[in-house]
Amino acid sequence: MVLNTGSRTDIPAYYSKWFYNRIREGFVLVRNPYYPSQVTRYLLDPEKIDVMIFCTKNPQPMFGDADSFKALLSTFDTFWFVTVTPYGTDIEPFVPPAEHVIRSFQKLSEQTGKQRISWRYDPIFVTEKYSVAYHIRQFASMAKVLSRYTGQCVVSFIDLYEKTRKNFRGVRGVTHEEQEQLIGAISNIAQEYGMQIHLCCENERLIRKNVDADGCMSKAVLEKALGCKLVVPQKKMAREACTCLLGADIGAYNTCGHGCLYCYANYDRETVLSNMKNHDPFSPFLIGNRHEGDIVKDAVQKSWKNGQLDLFDLI
């Protein structure tokens, strides 16, 4: 099975101590975000978890406990998505500067391997300040550095969720013409540096020679990273037209401290700060603790690994 940590919050950036405590305890409890009294218990067992997925804008805190980080990598297979974007504090108030995140990216790649880490350049939006030309220049500059540490990059355009419109006043969607111009340029730059571009829930008309719309966290991507085949149970996808394996997430909404205006996972800053104050690094829950009336059920966990890939599959 695949265990996700980052579709709802940024655990490496804000909750690394809690995460390492959960690894040592061997389990984690997760509230259903829509029915909070329904709790799922996941065993943090490498015999059952084929790969742990991390999505972060700042992996640096994970290195703070060097022994725990080393133990994590030696016990579990991991895959890392690290977002490096060219926005300022007007858009990402509490995200470290891009050059700091790039240094953490480099360190992470050196320890996990180039095949186990992906750069996320998303979401892309266009304003007078963050113009199409600006994005092309910034992507080229970052790709020149990061291509030595990863062979892939995930790109997507901003989705105008209700929360996004509420927190990011005046934002607009990226036009078809702007998308074509950006992906055309990004494709050319990525080809120069030997990088594959994965589009995240974008139109197939944007596909190019080195640009696919097959999913960034898909079975194929993870099989290539792990070097083995996965037999994934058939189930409804988390999002329409998305093949990514997004279930079994141990995070919680309204808990990420980065404060990005475009975020879909936070309702508002006040709710986030309130939840963060209720975080106990020694609790089995990310936020708070057990409540009277909680119904705890064990997750169905089973390894999906099914033999090694051959050389043709890895190309």
Short mmCIF file of C-alpha atoms in Angstrom, two decimals:
data_model
loop_
_atom_site.label_atom_id
_atom_site.label_comp_id
_atom_site.label_asym_id
_atom_site.label_seq_id
_atom_site.Cartn_x
_atom_site.Cartn_y
_atom_site.Cartn_z
CA MET A 1 0.00 0.00 0.00
CA VAL A 2 0.93 3.65 -0.37
CA LEU A 3 0.83 5.89 2.70
CA ASN A 4 0.44 9.60 1.97
CA THR A 5 1.42 12.42 4.30
CA GLY A 6 0.98 15.54 2.24
CA SER A 7 -2.37 16.01 0.48
CA ARG A 8 -3.81 17.84 3.50
CA THR A 9 -0.84 19.53 5.16
CA ASP A 10 2.96 19.82 5.19
CA ILE A 11 4.16 17.33 7.81
CA PRO A 12 7.91 17.64 7.10
CA ALA A 13 7.83 21.43 7.49
CA TYR A 14 5.73 21.66 10.66
CA TYR A 15 5.28 18.26 12.30
CA SER A 16 8.50 16.29 11.83
CA LYS A 17 8.93 15.62 15.58
CA TRP A 18 5.39 14.21 15.75
CA PHE A 19 6.00 12.09 12.67
CA TYR A 20 9.18 10.55 14.06
CA ASN A 21 7.34 9.81 17.33
CA ARG A 22 4.65 8.01 15.35
CA ILE A 23 7.29 5.94 13.55
CA ARG A 24 8.74 4.91 16.91
CA GLU A 25 5.28 4.08 18.30
CA GLY A 26 4.45 2.12 15.17
CA PHE A 27 0.99 3.52 14.42
CA VAL A 28 -0.95 6.70 13.72
CA LEU A 29 -4.60 7.68 14.22
CA VAL A 30 -6.36 9.77 11.58
CA ARG A 31 -9.73 11.48 11.82
CA ASN A 32 -12.07 11.42 8.87
CA PRO A 33 -12.18 15.12 7.87
CA TYR A 34 -15.92 14.95 7.18
CA TYR A 35 -16.96 12.62 10.05
CA PRO A 36 -14.49 13.44 12.85
CA SER A 37 -15.61 10.69 15.24
CA GLN A 38 -14.59 8.08 12.63
CA VAL A 39 -10.92 7.32 13.18
CA THR A 40 -8.62 5.13 11.11
CA ARG A 41 -5.61 3.41 12.65
CA TYR A 42 -2.66 2.85 10.33
CA LEU A 43 0.21 0.58 11.32
CA LEU A 44 3.54 2.11 10.33
CA ASP A 45 4.88 -1.25 9.25
CA PRO A 46 7.38 -1.56 6.36
CA GLU A 47 6.00 -5.02 5.60
CA LYS A 48 2.64 -3.45 4.76
CA ILE A 49 3.64 0.03 3.50
CA ASP A 50 5.36 -0.17 0.12
CA VAL A 51 6.18 3.51 -0.05
CA MET A 52 5.63 6.65 2.04
CA ILE A 53 4.84 9.78 0.03
CA PHE A 54 5.90 13.20 1.29
CA CYS A 55 4.79 16.51 -0.22
CA THR A 56 6.50 19.56 1.21
CA LYS A 57 7.63 23.11 0.62
CA ASN A 58 10.35 22.77 3.25
CA PRO A 59 11.98 19.39 4.00
CA GLN A 60 14.71 20.98 6.15
CA PRO A 61 13.11 20.20 9.57
CA MET A 62 13.26 16.48 8.76
CA PHE A 63 17.05 16.68 8.87
CA GLY A 64 17.01 18.14 12.39
CA ASP A 65 16.84 14.68 13.95
CA ALA A 66 19.56 13.02 11.89
CA ASP A 67 19.22 9.60 13.55
CA SER A 68 15.45 9.47 13.01
CA PHE A 69 15.80 10.60 9.40
CA LYS A 70 18.43 7.93 8.74
CA ALA A 71 16.20 5.31 10.39
CA LEU A 72 13.23 6.39 8.27
CA LEU A 73 15.16 5.99 5.03
CA SER A 74 16.65 2.67 6.07
CA THR A 75 13.29 1.23 7.18
CA PHE A 76 10.82 2.53 4.59
CA ASP A 77 10.85 3.22 0.88
CA THR A 78 10.00 6.88 0.42
CA PHE A 79 9.12 9.23 -2.42
CA TRP A 80 9.37 13.01 -2.06
CA PHE A 81 7.60 15.84 -3.86
CA VAL A 82 9.27 19.15 -3.04
CA THR A 83 7.64 22.36 -4.24
CA VAL A 84 9.99 25.11 -5.37
CA THR A 85 8.17 28.12 -6.80
CA PRO A 86 9.28 31.66 -7.69
CA TYR A 87 6.74 33.53 -5.58
CA GLY A 88 7.48 36.07 -2.88
CA THR A 89 6.04 36.54 0.60
CA ASP A 90 3.09 38.38 -0.95
CA ILE A 91 1.88 34.95 -2.11
CA GLU A 92 3.69 32.46 0.18
CA PRO A 93 4.12 34.42 3.45
CA PHE A 94 5.87 31.73 5.50
CA VAL A 95 7.60 29.58 2.90
CA PRO A 96 11.42 29.80 3.07
CA PRO A 97 13.15 31.57 0.15
CA ALA A 98 13.51 29.39 -2.93
CA GLU A 99 17.29 29.22 -2.62
CA HIS A 100 16.93 27.71 0.87
CA VAL A 101 14.44 25.11 -0.33
CA ILE A 102 16.72 24.24 -3.26
CA ARG A 103 19.59 23.52 -0.86
CA SER A 104 17.30 21.21 1.14
CA PHE A 105 16.18 19.59 -2.12
CA GLN A 106 19.78 18.89 -3.05
CA LYS A 107 20.53 17.35 0.34
CA LEU A 108 17.40 15.22 0.23
CA SER A 109 18.19 13.96 -3.27
CA GLU A 110 21.71 13.01 -2.25
CA GLN A 111 20.33 10.85 0.56
CA THR A 112 17.27 9.31 -1.09
CA GLY A 113 18.47 9.04 -4.67
CA LYS A 114 17.54 11.09 -7.73
CA GLN A 115 14.80 8.62 -8.70
CA ARG A 116 12.93 9.08 -5.39
CA ILE A 117 12.38 12.84 -5.56
CA SER A 118 10.31 15.09 -7.81
CA TRP A 119 10.23 18.86 -8.17
CA ARG A 120 6.83 20.54 -8.10
CA TYR A 121 6.51 23.84 -9.95
CA ASP A 122 2.92 24.55 -9.11
CA PRO A 123 0.43 26.04 -9.02
CA ILE A 124 1.14 28.45 -11.84
CA PHE A 125 -0.93 31.63 -11.98
CA VAL A 126 -0.35 34.74 -14.06
CA THR A 127 -0.41 38.36 -12.92
CA GLU A 128 1.36 41.52 -14.01
CA LYS A 129 4.16 40.71 -11.55
CA TYR A 130 4.24 36.95 -12.16
CA SER A 131 3.93 37.10 -15.92
CA VAL A 132 4.36 34.33 -18.49
CA ALA A 133 7.83 35.64 -19.28
CA TYR A 134 8.71 35.70 -15.57
CA HIS A 135 7.67 32.05 -15.14
CA ILE A 136 9.70 30.97 -18.15
CA ARG A 137 12.83 32.72 -16.85
CA GLN A 138 12.41 31.34 -13.34
CA PHE A 139 11.66 27.80 -14.49
CA ALA A 140 14.77 27.81 -16.68
CA SER A 141 16.94 29.05 -13.81
CA MET A 142 15.61 26.45 -11.36
CA ALA A 143 15.69 23.58 -13.88
CA LYS A 144 19.36 24.22 -14.57
CA VAL A 145 20.13 23.55 -10.90
CA LEU A 146 17.52 20.94 -9.97
CA SER A 147 17.97 18.71 -13.04
CA ARG A 148 21.13 17.37 -11.42
CA TYR A 149 19.03 16.15 -8.48
CA THR A 150 15.80 14.92 -10.11
CA GLY A 151 14.65 13.75 -13.51
CA GLN A 152 11.06 14.94 -13.24
CA CYS A 153 8.91 17.96 -12.51
CA VAL A 154 5.19 18.28 -11.78
CA VAL A 155 3.44 21.29 -13.32
CA SER A 156 -0.12 22.49 -12.85
CA PHE A 157 -2.16 25.65 -13.22
CA ILE A 158 -4.09 27.23 -10.39
CA ASP A 159 -7.51 25.75 -9.56
CA LEU A 160 -10.01 28.34 -8.42
CA TYR A 161 -11.53 26.53 -5.46
CA GLU A 162 -13.91 28.49 -3.22
CA LYS A 163 -11.21 28.69 -0.51
CA THR A 164 -8.72 29.99 -3.07
CA ARG A 165 -11.04 32.75 -4.29
CA LYS A 166 -11.75 33.71 -0.69
CA ASN A 167 -8.09 33.99 0.36
CA PHE A 168 -6.59 35.13 -2.95
CA ARG A 169 -8.66 38.11 -3.99
CA GLY A 170 -8.54 39.03 -7.66
CA VAL A 171 -6.89 35.81 -8.82
CA ARG A 172 -7.86 34.60 -12.28
CA GLY A 173 -7.44 31.40 -14.18
CA VAL A 174 -4.64 30.89 -16.70
CA THR A 175 -5.97 31.23 -20.24
CA HIS A 176 -5.58 28.48 -22.83
CA GLU A 177 -3.17 30.67 -24.80
CA GLU A 178 -1.03 31.27 -21.69
CA GLN A 179 -1.04 27.57 -20.86
CA GLU A 180 0.12 26.66 -24.37
CA GLN A 181 2.87 29.28 -24.25
CA LEU A 182 4.07 28.18 -20.83
CA ILE A 183 4.02 24.43 -21.46
CA GLY A 184 5.72 24.90 -24.81
CA ALA A 185 8.57 26.79 -23.16
CA ILE A 186 8.72 24.49 -20.13
CA SER A 187 8.85 21.44 -22.41
CA ASN A 188 11.79 22.87 -24.36
CA ILE A 189 13.69 23.78 -21.18
CA ALA A 190 13.01 20.38 -19.62
CA GLN A 191 14.22 18.61 -22.78
CA GLU A 192 17.46 20.57 -22.61
CA TYR A 193 18.06 19.27 -19.08
CA GLY A 194 16.72 15.73 -19.58
CA MET A 195 13.63 16.16 -17.40
CA GLN A 196 10.17 14.60 -17.74
CA ILE A 197 7.19 16.88 -17.08
CA HIS A 198 4.10 15.43 -15.40
CA LEU A 199 0.96 17.55 -15.73
CA CYS A 200 -1.31 17.51 -12.67
CA CYS A 201 -4.96 17.24 -13.75
CA GLU A 202 -4.45 19.32 -16.89
CA ASN A 203 -5.89 19.01 -20.39
CA GLU A 204 -4.34 16.38 -22.64
CA ARG A 205 -3.96 18.99 -25.39
CA LEU A 206 -0.87 20.16 -23.48
CA ILE A 207 0.93 16.81 -23.93
CA ARG A 208 4.32 17.06 -25.64
CA LYS A 209 7.19 14.66 -26.31
CA ASN A 210 8.45 14.98 -22.72
CA VAL A 211 5.18 16.18 -21.16
CA ASP A 212 2.58 13.64 -20.06
CA ALA A 213 -0.79 13.83 -18.36
CA ASP A 214 -0.59 10.34 -16.83
CA GLY A 215 -0.36 11.50 -13.20
CA CYS A 216 2.49 12.60 -10.95
CA MET A 217 1.90 10.05 -8.19
CA SER A 218 0.70 7.29 -10.46
CA LYS A 219 1.37 3.57 -10.31
CA ALA A 220 3.86 3.92 -13.18
CA VAL A 221 5.83 6.71 -11.48
CA LEU A 222 6.07 4.79 -8.21
CA GLU A 223 6.96 1.50 -9.91
CA LYS A 224 9.87 3.17 -11.68
CA ALA A 225 11.07 4.74 -8.42
CA LEU A 226 10.77 1.49 -6.45
CA GLY A 227 12.04 -0.79 -9.20
CA CYS A 228 9.17 -3.24 -8.76
CA LYS A 229 5.67 -3.89 -9.98
CA LEU A 230 2.63 -2.92 -7.92
CA VAL A 231 -0.74 -4.64 -7.99
CA VAL A 232 -3.06 -1.80 -7.01
CA PRO A 233 -6.63 -2.69 -5.95
CA GLN A 234 -9.33 -1.27 -8.17
CA LYS A 235 -11.16 1.61 -6.54
CA LYS A 236 -12.66 4.98 -7.36
CA MET A 237 -10.04 7.62 -8.03
CA ALA A 238 -9.79 10.52 -5.59
CA ARG A 239 -10.18 13.02 -8.44
CA GLU A 240 -11.72 12.69 -11.88
CA ALA A 241 -9.17 12.06 -14.64
CA CYS A 242 -6.43 11.59 -12.03
CA THR A 243 -4.59 8.29 -11.77
CA CYS A 244 -2.58 9.28 -8.70
CA LEU A 245 -2.71 7.05 -5.62
CA LEU A 246 -4.01 9.65 -3.18
CA GLY A 247 -5.76 7.57 -0.49
CA ALA A 248 -4.53 6.75 3.03
CA ASP A 249 -3.42 10.26 4.01
CA ILE A 250 -2.34 10.79 7.63
CA GLY A 251 -2.51 14.60 7.52
CA ALA A 252 -5.31 16.97 8.49
CA TYR A 253 -6.80 20.00 6.76
CA ASN A 254 -6.40 23.50 8.19
CA THR A 255 -3.03 22.73 9.77
CA CYS A 256 -0.39 24.00 7.30
CA GLY A 257 1.43 27.10 8.48
CA HIS A 258 2.82 28.31 5.15
CA GLY A 259 -0.16 30.62 4.56
CA CYS A 260 -0.07 30.38 0.74
CA LEU A 261 -2.87 32.42 -0.80
CA TYR A 262 -3.69 29.72 -3.36
CA CYS A 263 -3.98 26.88 -0.82
CA TYR A 264 -6.97 24.54 -1.14
CA ALA A 265 -6.35 22.79 2.21
CA ASN A 266 -6.72 25.76 4.59
CA TYR A 267 -9.93 27.68 5.22
CA ASP A 268 -8.34 30.69 6.91
CA ARG A 269 -5.32 31.68 9.00
CA GLU A 270 -7.22 31.84 12.29
CA THR A 271 -8.41 28.24 11.99
CA VAL A 272 -4.90 27.08 11.13
CA LEU A 273 -3.30 28.84 14.10
CA SER A 274 -5.96 27.47 16.44
CA ASN A 275 -5.34 23.94 15.24
CA MET A 276 -1.57 24.30 15.44
CA LYS A 277 -1.88 25.37 19.08
CA ASN A 278 -3.78 22.13 19.68
CA HIS A 279 -0.96 20.00 18.27
CA ASP A 280 0.72 17.58 20.67
CA PRO A 281 3.88 15.93 19.25
CA PHE A 282 3.27 12.93 21.52
CA SER A 283 -0.37 12.36 20.52
CA PRO A 284 -1.29 9.60 18.06
CA PHE A 285 -3.39 12.27 16.29
CA LEU A 286 -1.83 15.15 14.36
CA ILE A 287 -4.18 17.59 16.08
CA GLY A 288 -5.58 17.05 19.56
CA ASN A 289 -6.10 13.68 21.13
CA ARG A 290 -8.76 11.04 21.66
CA HIS A 291 -12.37 12.14 22.15
CA GLU A 292 -15.20 10.36 23.90
CA GLY A 293 -17.26 8.63 21.23
CA ASP A 294 -14.40 8.06 18.81
CA ILE A 295 -14.89 4.96 16.67
CA VAL A 296 -11.47 3.55 15.82
CA LYS A 297 -11.10 1.07 12.97
CA ASP A 298 -7.94 -0.53 11.65
CA ALA A 299 -7.11 0.25 8.05
CA VAL A 300 -6.90 -2.62 5.59
CA GLN A 301 -3.18 -2.70 4.85
CA LYS A 302 -1.47 -5.05 2.43
CA SER A 303 1.68 -4.87 0.36
CA TRP A 304 1.09 -4.28 -3.36
CA LYS A 305 4.59 -5.30 -4.45
CA ASN A 306 4.65 -8.06 -7.04
CA GLY A 307 8.09 -8.77 -8.44
CA GLN A 308 10.89 -6.71 -9.97
CA LEU A 309 10.60 -4.61 -13.12
CA ASP A 310 12.71 -5.64 -16.05
CA LEU A 311 15.12 -3.27 -17.80
CA PHE A 312 12.55 -2.31 -20.45
CA ASP A 313 10.09 -1.16 -17.75
CA LEU A 314 12.70 1.11 -16.18
CA ILE A 315 13.55 2.97 -19.39
#
